[in-house]
Coordinates of C-alpha atoms and ligand atoms in Angstrom, one line a residue:
X1 CA -9.0 36.6 -95.7
X2 CA -10.9 34.1 -97.6
X3 CA -14.4 34.4 -97.4
X4 CA -15.3 30.6 -96.2
X5 CA -12.3 30.4 -93.8
X6 CA -13.2 29.0 -90.4
X7 CA -10.2 30.4 -88.9
X8 CA -12.2 32.3 -86.6
X9 CA -14.6 29.9 -86.0
X10 CA -14.9 30.0 -81.5
X11 CA -13.7 26.1 -80.6
X12 CA -12.9 25.6 -77.4
X13 CA -9.4 24.4 -78.3
X14 CA -8.6 27.4 -79.9
X15 CA -8.7 29.6 -76.8
X16 CA -7.3 27.3 -74.2
X17 CA -4.4 28.2 -72.3
X18 CA -2.4 25.0 -72.0
X19 CA 0.0 24.6 -69.3
X20 CA 3.2 22.7 -69.7
X21 CA 4.1 20.8 -66.7
X22 CA 7.3 19.1 -66.4
X23 CA 6.6 16.4 -63.5
X24 CA 9.4 15.5 -62.1
X25 CA 10.6 18.9 -61.3
X26 CA 6.5 20.5 -60.6
X27 CA 5.7 19.2 -57.2
X28 CA 7.0 16.9 -54.6
X29 CA 4.3 15.2 -52.4
X30 CA 6.0 12.5 -50.3
X31 CA 9.5 13.4 -50.1
X32 CA 11.2 11.5 -52.7
X33 CA 12.8 14.8 -54.3
X34 CA 10.8 13.7 -57.5
X35 CA 7.8 15.5 -58.2
X36 CA 4.8 13.6 -58.4
X37 CA 0.9 13.4 -59.8
X38 CA -0.6 14.5 -56.2
X39 CA 1.4 17.1 -56.6
X40 CA 0.1 18.4 -59.9
X41 CA -3.4 18.2 -58.4
X42 CA -2.6 20.0 -55.3
X43 CA -1.6 22.9 -57.4
X44 CA -4.5 23.1 -59.8
X45 CA -6.1 26.4 -58.0
X46 CA -2.8 28.2 -58.4
X47 CA -2.8 27.1 -62.0
X48 CA -6.4 28.2 -62.4
X49 CA -6.4 31.6 -60.7
X50 CA -3.3 32.4 -63.4
X51 CA -5.8 31.4 -66.1
X52 CA -5.0 27.8 -67.6
X53 CA -7.1 25.8 -69.1
X54 CA -5.4 23.0 -70.0
X55 CA -2.9 21.0 -68.3
X56 CA -0.8 18.8 -70.2
X57 CA 1.8 16.8 -68.4
X58 CA 5.3 15.5 -69.8
X59 CA 5.4 11.8 -69.6
X60 CA 4.2 10.0 -66.2
X61 CA 3.9 6.5 -67.6
X62 CA 5.9 3.0 -66.0
X63 CA 9.4 3.9 -67.3
X64 CA 12.6 3.9 -66.9
X65 CA 13.8 7.3 -67.0
X66 CA 16.3 7.0 -69.8
X67 CA 15.4 10.0 -71.5
X68 CA 12.8 11.3 -68.4
X69 CA 9.9 9.4 -69.4
X70 CA 10.3 9.8 -72.9
X71 CA 11.0 5.8 -73.5
X72 CA 7.8 4.1 -72.1
X73 CA 8.0 0.9 -70.8
X74 CA 3.9 0.4 -70.5
X75 CA 1.5 2.8 -71.8
X76 CA -1.2 1.9 -69.7
X77 CA 0.1 2.4 -66.2
X78 CA 1.6 5.2 -64.0
X79 CA 5.7 5.3 -62.6
X80 CA 5.2 4.7 -59.3
X81 CA 7.6 7.3 -59.0
X82 CA 4.9 9.8 -60.1
X83 CA 2.1 7.7 -58.4
X84 CA -0.9 5.2 -59.3
X85 CA -3.4 5.2 -61.9
X86 CA -6.1 6.7 -59.2
X87 CA -3.9 9.8 -58.7
X88 CA -4.3 10.4 -62.5
X89 CA -8.3 9.4 -62.1
X90 CA -8.1 12.1 -59.4
X91 CA -6.3 14.7 -61.2
X92 CA -9.0 14.3 -64.1
X93 CA -11.4 14.9 -61.5
X94 CA -10.6 17.7 -59.7
X95 CA -9.5 19.6 -62.9
X96 CA -13.0 19.0 -64.4
X97 CA -14.4 20.0 -60.4
X98 CA -12.4 23.5 -61.8
X99 CA -13.6 23.4 -65.1
X100 CA -9.8 22.3 -66.7
X101 CA -9.4 19.2 -68.9
X102 CA -5.5 17.6 -68.5
X103 CA -3.8 16.2 -71.7
X104 CA -1.6 13.1 -71.8
X105 CA 1.9 12.8 -73.7
X106 CA 1.8 10.8 -76.4
X107 CA 5.5 9.0 -77.0
X108 CA 4.9 6.5 -79.3
X109 CA 7.6 7.0 -82.0
X110 CA 9.2 4.3 -80.3
X111 CA 9.2 2.8 -76.9
X112 CA 11.2 2.3 -73.8
X113 CA 13.8 -0.8 -74.7
X114 CA 12.1 -2.6 -71.4
X115 CA 8.5 -2.5 -72.9
X116 CA 6.9 -6.1 -73.1
X117 CA 6.7 -5.0 -77.2
X118 CA 10.5 -5.0 -77.2
X119 CA 11.4 -7.3 -75.2
X120 CA 9.6 -10.2 -77.4
X121 CA 10.6 -8.1 -80.3
X122 CA 14.7 -8.7 -79.7
X123 CA 14.0 -12.5 -78.0
X124 CA 14.7 -13.9 -81.9
X125 CA 14.1 -13.7 -85.4
X126 CA 10.6 -14.8 -85.8
X127 CA 9.2 -13.3 -82.5
X128 CA 5.4 -12.6 -83.6
X129 CA 6.4 -9.1 -82.5
X130 CA 9.8 -8.9 -84.1
X131 CA 8.6 -6.8 -87.1
X132 CA 7.1 -4.3 -84.4
X133 CA 10.7 -2.7 -84.6
X134 CA 12.6 -1.9 -87.4
X135 CA 15.7 -4.6 -87.2
X136 CA 18.3 -5.0 -89.8
X137 CA 21.4 -6.5 -90.3
X138 CA 24.8 -5.7 -90.4
X139 CA 25.7 -3.8 -93.5
X140 CA 29.3 -5.5 -93.5
X141 CA 31.1 -7.6 -90.9
X142 CA 34.6 -7.0 -90.5
X143 CA 37.1 -9.9 -90.6
X144 CA 37.5 -9.7 -87.0
X145 CA 34.4 -9.2 -86.5
X146 CA 33.0 -6.0 -85.7
X147 CA 29.7 -5.0 -87.1
X148 CA 29.0 -2.0 -89.1
X149 CA 25.7 -0.5 -89.0
X150 CA 23.6 -0.4 -91.7
X151 CA 23.5 3.3 -92.4
X152 CA 25.6 6.2 -91.2
X153 CA 22.5 7.6 -89.6
X154 CA 23.8 9.6 -86.3
X155 CA 21.7 9.2 -82.9
X156 CA 19.9 12.3 -82.1
X157 CA 20.5 12.7 -78.4
X158 CA 24.4 11.8 -78.8
X159 CA 25.4 12.7 -82.3
X160 CA 28.7 10.8 -82.0
X161 CA 26.8 7.5 -81.8
X162 CA 25.2 5.3 -84.4
X163 CA 21.3 5.3 -84.7
X164 CA 21.5 2.1 -84.6
X165 CA 22.3 -0.3 -81.8
X166 CA 23.5 -3.8 -82.1
X167 CA 21.8 -6.5 -80.3
X168 CA 24.1 -9.7 -79.4
X169 CA 21.0 -12.1 -79.4
X170 CA 20.2 -12.0 -83.1
X171 CA 23.1 -10.0 -84.3
X172 CA 20.9 -7.4 -85.8
X173 CA 20.5 -3.9 -85.3
X174 CA 17.6 -2.3 -83.8
X175 CA 17.1 1.5 -85.4
X176 CA 16.8 3.9 -81.8
X177 CA 17.2 7.5 -83.8
X178 CA 16.8 9.1 -80.6
X179 CA 19.0 6.9 -77.8
X180 CA 19.7 2.9 -77.8
X181 CA 17.1 3.2 -74.7
X182 CA 14.4 4.3 -77.1
X183 CA 14.0 1.5 -80.0
X184 CA 11.6 3.2 -82.6
X185 CA 8.5 1.6 -83.6
X186 CA 8.0 -0.1 -87.0
X187 CA 4.1 2.2 -88.1
X188 CA 4.3 0.2 -91.2
X189 CA 2.9 -2.9 -89.4
X190 CA -1.0 -2.3 -88.8
X191 CA -0.6 -4.2 -85.4
X192 CA 1.6 -1.6 -84.2
X193 CA -0.5 1.4 -85.7
X194 CA -3.6 -0.7 -83.9
X195 CA -1.8 -0.8 -80.2
X196 CA -1.2 2.6 -80.6
X197 CA -5.1 3.5 -81.3
X198 CA -5.7 1.1 -78.4
X199 CA -3.6 3.3 -76.3
X200 CA -5.4 6.6 -77.0
X201 CA -8.7 4.5 -76.5
X202 CA -7.6 3.8 -73.3
X203 CA -6.8 7.3 -72.3
X204 CA -9.5 9.4 -73.6
X205 CA -12.2 6.6 -71.9
X206 CA -10.3 7.7 -68.9
X207 CA -11.3 11.0 -68.9
X208 CA -7.8 12.9 -71.0
X209 CA -9.2 15.7 -72.9
X210 CA -6.2 14.9 -76.1
X211 CA -2.7 14.4 -76.7
X212 CA 0.4 16.3 -77.2
X213 CA 2.0 13.8 -79.9
X214 CA 6.4 13.3 -79.4
X215 CA 7.8 13.5 -82.5
X216 CA 5.0 12.8 -84.6
X217 CA 6.2 13.5 -87.9
X218 CA 8.7 11.1 -87.7
X219 CA 6.8 7.9 -87.6
X220 CA 6.9 7.2 -91.4
X221 CA 10.5 6.6 -92.6
X222 CA 11.9 5.9 -96.0
X223 CA 12.3 2.0 -95.9
X224 CA 15.1 2.1 -98.2
X225 CA 17.2 3.3 -95.1
X226 CA 19.5 5.6 -97.4
X227 CA 22.9 7.1 -96.3
X228 CA 22.8 10.5 -95.0
X229 CA 24.9 13.1 -96.7
X230 CA 27.6 14.2 -95.2
X231 CA 27.3 17.5 -93.7
X232 CA 29.1 17.4 -90.6
X233 CA 33.0 17.2 -90.5
X234 CA 33.6 13.2 -91.5
X235 CA 36.7 14.2 -89.2
X236 CA 35.0 14.1 -86.3
X237 CA 31.5 12.9 -87.2
X238 CA 31.5 9.4 -88.3
X239 CA 27.6 9.9 -88.2
X240 CA 25.4 12.3 -89.9
X241 CA 21.8 13.5 -89.2
X242 CA 19.0 12.0 -91.2
X243 CA 16.8 13.5 -90.3
X244 CA 15.5 13.9 -93.7
X245 CA 14.8 10.3 -94.2
X246 CA 12.3 10.0 -90.9
X247 CA 10.5 13.4 -90.6
X248 CA 7.6 14.0 -92.6
X249 CA 8.1 10.0 -94.0
X250 CA 5.7 9.3 -97.1
X251 CA 3.0 7.7 -95.2
X252 CA 3.1 10.5 -92.2
X253 CA -0.8 11.6 -94.0
X254 CA -1.8 7.9 -94.1
X255 CA -0.8 7.5 -90.5
X256 CA -2.1 10.3 -89.4
X257 CA -5.8 10.2 -91.3
X258 CA -6.3 6.7 -90.1
X259 CA -5.4 7.8 -86.6
X260 CA -8.1 10.4 -87.1
X261 CA -10.7 7.4 -88.4
X262 CA -9.7 5.5 -85.9
X263 CA -9.8 7.5 -82.5
X264 CA -9.6 11.2 -82.7
X265 CA -12.9 11.7 -84.9
X266 CA -14.8 9.5 -82.1
X267 CA -14.1 12.1 -79.7
X268 CA -13.7 16.1 -78.8
X269 CA -10.1 16.0 -78.6
X270 CA -7.6 19.1 -78.2
X271 CA -4.2 17.3 -80.3
X272 CA -1.0 18.7 -80.8
X273 CA 1.9 17.0 -82.5
X274 CA 5.5 17.6 -82.2
X275 CA 7.0 18.4 -85.9
X276 CA 10.9 19.8 -85.4
X277 CA 12.6 20.1 -88.6
X278 CA 9.8 20.7 -90.4
X279 CA 9.0 24.7 -92.1
X280 CA 7.6 24.4 -95.4
X281 CA 3.5 25.6 -95.2
X282 CA 2.4 23.2 -97.9
X283 CA 3.6 20.6 -95.8
X284 CA 2.4 21.8 -92.4
X285 CA -0.7 22.8 -94.0
X286 CA -1.3 19.0 -94.6
X287 CA -1.8 18.3 -91.0
X288 CA -3.1 21.6 -89.5
X289 CA -5.6 22.7 -92.0
X290 CA -9.3 22.8 -91.3
X291 CA -10.1 20.4 -93.1
X292 CA -7.2 18.4 -92.9
X293 CA -8.4 15.4 -90.5
X294 CA -5.2 15.0 -88.9
X295 CA -4.2 17.1 -86.3
X296 CA -5.4 20.0 -84.4
X297 CA -2.3 22.1 -84.7
X298 CA 1.2 21.2 -83.8
X299 CA 4.2 22.8 -82.8
X300 CA 6.3 24.2 -85.2
X301 CA 9.8 24.8 -84.1
X302 CA 11.3 27.7 -86.9
X303 CA 11.5 30.1 -83.2
X304 CA 13.3 27.6 -80.9
X305 CA 15.2 26.7 -84.0
X306 CA 16.4 30.2 -84.4
X307 CA 19.9 29.4 -83.8
X308 CA 20.0 25.4 -84.1
X309 CA 22.3 24.6 -87.0
X310 CA 22.6 21.3 -87.8
X311 CA 23.2 19.9 -84.8
X312 CA 20.9 21.3 -81.4
X313 CA 24.2 21.7 -79.1
X314 CA 25.6 24.6 -81.2
X315 CA 25.3 28.1 -80.7
X316 CA 24.6 30.4 -83.5
X317 CA 23.9 34.2 -84.3
X318 CA 20.4 35.7 -84.6
X319 CA 18.7 39.0 -84.8
X320 CA 15.4 40.3 -84.0
X321 CA 14.7 41.2 -87.5
X322 CA 14.7 37.0 -88.1
X323 CA 13.0 36.5 -85.1
X324 CA 9.7 38.8 -86.3
X325 CA 10.0 37.4 -89.8
X326 CA 9.1 33.6 -88.8
X327 CA 6.3 34.8 -86.2
X328 CA 5.0 36.9 -88.5
X329 CA 5.1 34.4 -91.2
X330 CA 3.3 32.0 -89.3
X331 CA 0.8 34.0 -88.5
X332 CA -0.1 35.3 -91.7
X333 CA 0.1 31.4 -93.4
X334 CA -2.4 29.9 -90.7
X335 CA -5.1 33.2 -91.9
X336 CA -4.4 33.0 -95.3
X337 CA -4.7 29.2 -96.0
X338 CA -6.9 28.1 -93.1
X339 CA -4.9 26.6 -90.7
X340 CA -4.2 26.7 -86.8
X341 CA -1.4 27.0 -85.1
X342 CA 0.2 26.5 -81.4
X343 CA 2.2 29.5 -79.9
X344 CA 5.0 28.6 -77.7
X345 CA 8.4 29.7 -76.7
X346 CA 9.0 27.3 -74.1
X347 CA 9.1 23.7 -73.4
X348 CA 11.4 20.6 -71.5
X349 CA 14.0 20.4 -74.5
X350 CA 14.6 24.4 -75.0
X351 CA 16.9 26.8 -72.7
X352 CA 14.5 29.5 -70.9
X353 CA 13.0 32.1 -72.8
X354 CA 14.1 35.5 -71.1
X355 CA 17.6 34.2 -71.1
X356 CA 17.3 33.3 -74.9
X357 CA 15.9 36.2 -76.2
X358 CA 16.3 38.8 -73.6
X359 CA 18.7 40.1 -71.1
X360 CA 18.3 37.6 -68.2
X361 CA 20.8 39.7 -65.9
X362 CA 19.4 41.0 -62.8
X363 CA 18.9 44.4 -64.1
X364 CA 16.4 43.1 -66.4
X365 CA 15.2 40.0 -66.5
X366 CA 11.8 40.9 -65.1
X367 CA 11.3 43.5 -67.7
X368 CA 12.9 41.0 -70.7
X369 CA 10.1 38.4 -69.3
X370 CA 7.3 40.6 -69.8
X371 CA 8.0 41.4 -73.1
X372 CA 7.9 38.0 -73.7
X373 CA 4.6 37.4 -72.0
X374 CA 2.9 40.5 -73.9
X375 CA 4.1 39.2 -77.1
X376 CA 2.9 35.1 -76.9
X377 CA -0.6 36.4 -74.9
X378 CA -1.3 38.5 -78.2
X379 CA 0.0 36.8 -80.9
X380 CA -2.9 34.1 -82.7
X381 CA -3.3 30.4 -81.8
X382 CA -3.9 28.1 -79.4
X383 CA -1.3 29.6 -76.1
X384 CA 1.0 27.4 -74.6
X385 CA 2.6 28.0 -71.2
X386 CA 5.7 26.2 -70.1
X387 CA 6.0 25.6 -65.9
X388 CA 8.6 28.5 -64.8
X389 CA 7.8 30.6 -67.2
X390 CA 5.1 32.5 -65.7
X391 CA 7.7 33.9 -63.2
X392 CA 10.7 34.7 -65.6
X393 CA 12.5 31.5 -64.2
X394 CA 16.2 32.2 -66.3
X395 CA 19.3 29.4 -67.2
X396 CA 21.1 28.2 -64.8
X397 CA 24.3 30.2 -64.7
X398 CA 27.8 29.4 -66.3
X399 CA 29.7 28.3 -62.7
X400 CA 27.3 25.3 -62.2
X401 CA 29.2 22.5 -62.4
X402 CA 28.6 20.2 -65.2
X403 CA 27.4 17.7 -62.9
X404 CA 24.1 19.3 -62.1
X405 CA 23.2 18.6 -65.5
X406 CA 21.2 15.5 -65.2
X407 CA 19.9 15.5 -69.2
X408 CA 21.4 12.4 -71.3
X409 CA 21.6 14.8 -74.5
X410 CA 24.0 16.9 -72.1
X411 CA 25.6 14.1 -70.6
X412 CA 26.4 13.0 -73.7
X413 CA 27.6 15.9 -75.4
X414 CA 29.8 16.8 -72.3
X415 CA 31.6 13.2 -72.6
X416 CA 31.8 13.9 -76.0
X417 CA 34.0 17.3 -75.5
X418 CA 35.9 15.9 -72.9
X419 CA 36.9 12.9 -75.4
X420 CA 37.9 15.4 -78.2
X421 CA 39.0 18.2 -76.2
X422 CA 40.8 17.1 -73.4
X423 CA 44.0 19.2 -74.2
X424 CA 42.4 22.0 -76.2
X425 CA 41.1 24.6 -72.9
X426 CA 39.5 26.9 -75.3
X427 CA 37.2 24.2 -77.0
X428 CA 36.0 22.8 -73.7
X429 CA 35.2 26.4 -72.3
X430 CA 33.0 26.9 -75.9
X431 CA 31.1 23.2 -75.0
X432 CA 30.3 24.9 -71.7
X433 CA 29.2 27.4 -72.9
X434 CA 27.2 25.6 -75.1
X435 CA 25.6 23.6 -72.1
X436 CA 25.2 27.1 -70.0
X437 CA 23.0 28.5 -73.3
X438 CA 21.4 25.9 -75.0
X439 CA 21.0 22.5 -72.2
X440 CA 17.8 21.3 -71.8
X441 CA 18.3 21.0 -68.1
X442 CA 17.6 24.9 -67.8
X443 CA 14.1 24.1 -68.1
X444 CA 13.7 21.2 -65.6
X445 CA 15.2 22.9 -62.7
X446 CA 12.7 22.5 -59.5
X447 CA 9.6 25.0 -59.6
X448 CA 10.2 27.6 -57.7
X449 CA 7.0 28.3 -55.0
X450 CA 8.0 30.3 -52.0
X451 CA 10.7 31.5 -50.0
X452 CA 10.6 27.9 -48.0
X453 CA 13.1 25.6 -48.3
X454 CA 13.5 23.7 -51.2
X455 CA 11.3 27.0 -53.0
X456 CA 8.6 24.8 -51.6
X457 CA 9.1 22.3 -54.4
X458 CA 10.1 19.4 -51.7
X459 CA 9.8 19.7 -48.0
X460 CA 12.7 20.8 -46.1
X461 CA 15.9 18.3 -45.9
X462 CA 14.9 16.4 -49.3
X463 CA 17.4 16.5 -51.9
X464 CA 15.5 17.6 -55.4
X465 CA 16.7 15.2 -57.9
X466 CA 18.0 18.2 -60.0
X467 CA 19.5 20.9 -58.2
X468 CA 17.4 24.3 -58.0
X469 CA 18.5 27.5 -59.3
X470 CA 20.2 30.1 -56.8
X471 CA 17.7 32.6 -57.4
X472 CA 14.6 31.1 -55.7
X473 CA 14.4 33.1 -52.3
X474 CA 14.0 36.0 -54.4
X475 CA 12.3 34.7 -57.9
X476 CA 9.4 32.7 -56.7
X477 CA 5.4 32.2 -57.7
X478 CA 4.3 33.4 -53.8
X479 CA 6.5 36.3 -54.0
X480 CA 5.5 37.4 -57.3
X481 CA 1.9 36.9 -56.6
X482 CA 1.8 38.9 -53.5
X483 CA 4.0 41.6 -54.9
X484 CA 0.8 44.2 -55.4
X485 CA -0.9 43.7 -52.2
X486 CA -3.4 46.1 -53.4
X487 CA -5.8 47.6 -55.7
X488 CA -5.8 46.1 -59.0
X489 CA -6.8 49.2 -60.8
X490 CA -4.0 50.9 -59.5
X491 CA -2.2 51.8 -62.4
X492 CA 0.8 53.8 -59.8
X493 CA 2.8 50.3 -59.6
X494 CA 4.3 48.1 -62.0
X495 CA 3.4 44.1 -62.2
X496 CA 5.2 41.1 -61.1
X497 CA 6.0 38.7 -64.3
X498 CA 3.5 36.8 -62.9
X499 CA 0.9 38.9 -62.4
X500 CA 1.7 40.3 -65.9
X501 CA 1.0 36.8 -67.8
X502 CA -2.1 36.4 -65.6
X503 CA -3.4 40.1 -66.5
X504 CA -2.6 39.1 -70.3
X505 CA -4.4 36.1 -70.6
X506 CA -7.2 37.2 -68.7
X507 CA -7.1 40.1 -71.6
X508 CA -6.4 37.5 -73.7
X509 CA -9.7 35.6 -73.4
X510 CA -11.6 38.9 -72.6
X511 CA -10.8 40.0 -76.1
X512 CA -10.5 36.8 -77.7
X513 CA -11.7 38.1 -80.7
X514 CA -8.7 40.1 -81.3
X515 CA -6.1 37.8 -80.0
X516 CA -7.3 34.7 -80.4
X517 CA -8.8 34.8 -84.0
X518 CA -8.0 38.5 -85.3
X519 CA -6.6 39.1 -88.1
X520 CA -2.5 40.0 -87.6
X521 CA -0.5 42.5 -89.5
X522 CA 3.4 42.9 -88.8
X523 CA 4.3 46.7 -89.0
X524 CA 7.8 47.8 -89.8
X525 CA 9.4 44.6 -90.3
X526 CA 12.6 46.5 -91.4
X527 CA 13.1 47.8 -88.5
X528 CA 15.9 46.5 -86.7
X529 CA 15.1 46.4 -82.7
X530 CA 11.0 46.8 -82.5
X531 CA 8.2 44.3 -83.2
X532 CA 5.5 45.8 -83.7
X533 CA 2.2 44.5 -84.9
X534 CA -1.2 45.1 -85.2
X535 CA -4.1 42.8 -84.1
X536 CA -7.8 43.5 -85.4
X537 CA -10.8 41.6 -84.8
X538 CA -13.1 40.0 -87.5
X539 CA -16.4 40.9 -85.9
X540 CA -19.7 42.0 -87.8
X541 CA -19.6 44.6 -85.6
X542 CA -16.9 46.0 -87.1
X543 CA -13.5 45.4 -86.5
X544 CA -11.4 45.9 -83.2
X545 CA -7.9 46.9 -83.9
X546 CA -5.2 46.8 -80.7
X547 CA -1.0 47.8 -81.6
X548 CA 1.3 45.8 -79.8
X549 CA 4.8 47.6 -79.9
X550 CA 8.3 45.7 -78.3
X551 CA 11.6 46.6 -78.2
X552 CA 14.3 43.9 -78.1
X553 CA 16.9 45.7 -77.5
X554 CA 18.5 47.4 -73.9
X555 CA 18.5 50.3 -75.3
X556 CA 15.4 53.2 -75.8
X557 CA 14.2 53.4 -79.0
X558 CA 11.9 55.9 -80.8
X559 CA 9.2 54.0 -83.0
X560 CA 7.2 55.9 -85.4
X561 CA 5.8 53.8 -87.1
X562 CA 1.9 53.4 -84.8
X563 CA -0.8 53.0 -87.5
X564 CA -3.5 55.8 -86.5
X565 CA -4.5 57.2 -83.0
X566 CA -5.0 55.2 -79.9
X567 CA -7.9 54.9 -77.8
X568 CA -5.6 54.2 -75.0
X569 CA -2.9 52.0 -73.5
X570 CA -4.4 48.8 -72.4
X571 CA -1.0 47.5 -70.6
X572 CA 2.5 48.6 -70.3
X573 CA 6.0 46.4 -69.4
X574 CA 7.3 49.0 -67.2
X575 CA 6.1 50.7 -63.9
X576 CA 2.7 52.9 -64.2
X577 CA 1.9 49.9 -66.9
X578 CA 2.0 52.8 -69.5
X579 CA 4.5 53.9 -71.6
X580 CA 5.8 57.4 -70.4
X581 CA 5.2 59.4 -73.0
X582 CA 1.9 58.9 -75.4
X583 CA 2.1 58.4 -79.0
X584 CA 1.5 61.5 -81.0
X585 CA 1.4 61.2 -84.6
X586 CA 2.2 57.4 -84.5
X587 CA 5.4 58.0 -82.4
X588 CA 5.8 56.0 -79.0
X589 CA 9.6 56.1 -77.2
X590 CA 10.4 52.9 -75.5
X591 CA 12.8 52.2 -72.5
X592 CA 15.1 48.8 -73.0
X593 CA 12.9 45.9 -73.4
X594 CA 9.5 47.8 -72.9
X595 CA 6.9 46.8 -74.6
X596 CA 3.0 48.3 -74.6
X597 CA -0.4 47.3 -76.1
X598 CA -3.1 49.7 -77.3
X599 CA -6.0 49.8 -78.4
X600 CA -6.4 52.1 -81.7
X601 CA -9.6 54.5 -82.8
X602 CA -12.0 52.6 -84.5
Ligands
GLC1 C1 11.0 15.0 -77.8 C2 10.7 15.1 -76.4 C3 11.9 15.1 -76.3 C4 12.7 13.2 -76.3 C5 12.3 12.9 -77.3 C6 12.3 11.5 -77.9 O1 11.6 15.7 -78.8 O2 10.0 16.4 -76.4 O3 12.4 15.4 -74.7 O4 13.6 13.5 -76.1 O5 11.4 13.8 -78.4 O6 11.3 11.0 -77.0
CA2 CA1 7.6 12.7 -55.2

């Protein structure tokens, strides 16, 4: 590591454990089957006991909910379904009492088509806000009067459609890369940027600790709006992914630096930019480098996009070596290049990790979830835990009717399948399988709190906005918290997934020099089943060394690469918390999906 690196300089936002809440599905308190801000406040003690420091909620602002709040109609007000501004003030105050912070979701690549700015913009070509959005005349109009969009870009949440939406009022198209209900703001216009800074000040002044920034790498577009290259079969895809022309565009860093100058530099914030589709370390370091003056960290998507070909709703085989490679590459990159990263494996846009990276059958779900918890809590970076991940919630099963899926992306995808595969049962079945594996809905089912009716998410008799998983009577937070009645020091009993997370978060904090700030070295990158690494602290007192060995397979594995003598095994994902066979000469035998953490002798 370079001598002057700031990587290990302590910062609260590096050590913080952030918990992402999907507000509609977290806790309903007023009997409408929809989670609310008061529900979040009522669960702060739960989050505190898990080890959470910062609560980030997906958007709770006024919204027609075309994309579950990622279509905002008023940045300075709360959607009545979620509550009021006063409820948010209370949430922030109650969090502060518990030494916790609240982070907002900043969705400013686009607004809702019902935002006052957009209603003005669409009203006429000469409206002062016309240029706040991206308007273009049709590329052509057919003799029968059919307009053709300005280019061939596909909509992200409905790839069968154009990214441009035609508006009859002025007979022009507006850019809407996600859905027609989410018109893209024109960041080239300084008035738009000033309006965004104003929104940010509004929330920081109210006590928010910072922002997660929705698709923040899409705010600068290639303004010649060229056609995208044809990568999807043109016979079935009229429109093509145009992402290369609007991710990490030409002015992204100018805008982020201006944001830093105008807003962030004036507050002590936590900021994380959502940046899908970018994998070039040099480009990423321009944002998250210690001296970049842009954002604290971003979400890099290489891991959760491991099985993403050109479109998200598709399956691609992947293997453990590929997964290890991705994680190790980013662990090393931040250390070597003096940057900072987030650690996450779930969010509201991805299926459940236990289903995706391990085995979610009744036999292995619990082990798989603990394996992932051990990995997440021992990697370097700021750790993000997603609602329900701490109890190992899995994907909904294949026998759920497609009508249970509410997400606009899934709905659009299934519509397309039904239209083109009406007479092809095999293809239709494949489409259903893709939904079962990849739909965003899996992360959005109501939280499973306890074994009372509606899993404690809503009162008895209330119909939750989305179907609960069927396994809530057994898979729920209360059962997992009570799991070990007695002595936490008694190693003879296995921890529940929740307790394993709690232990992991506490250990991470106790040994933050190692797990948050320490060096990272992957062991045996060629091993096809075992993911192993060493974390070392950079203390002046001489580095502590810890080893993590994770069996990402359903078979027993003998691993021989433990470097050096063990002082002790600190944690394991199986009964007794320890691997049965202690290491000798660097060997350890791991049962299916078993993971172990040990301290090495100095
Ligand atoms: C981000 C959000 C996702 C949303 C999209 C458009 O990717 O996480 O939920 O659909 O942006 O706002
Ligand atoms: Ca409610």
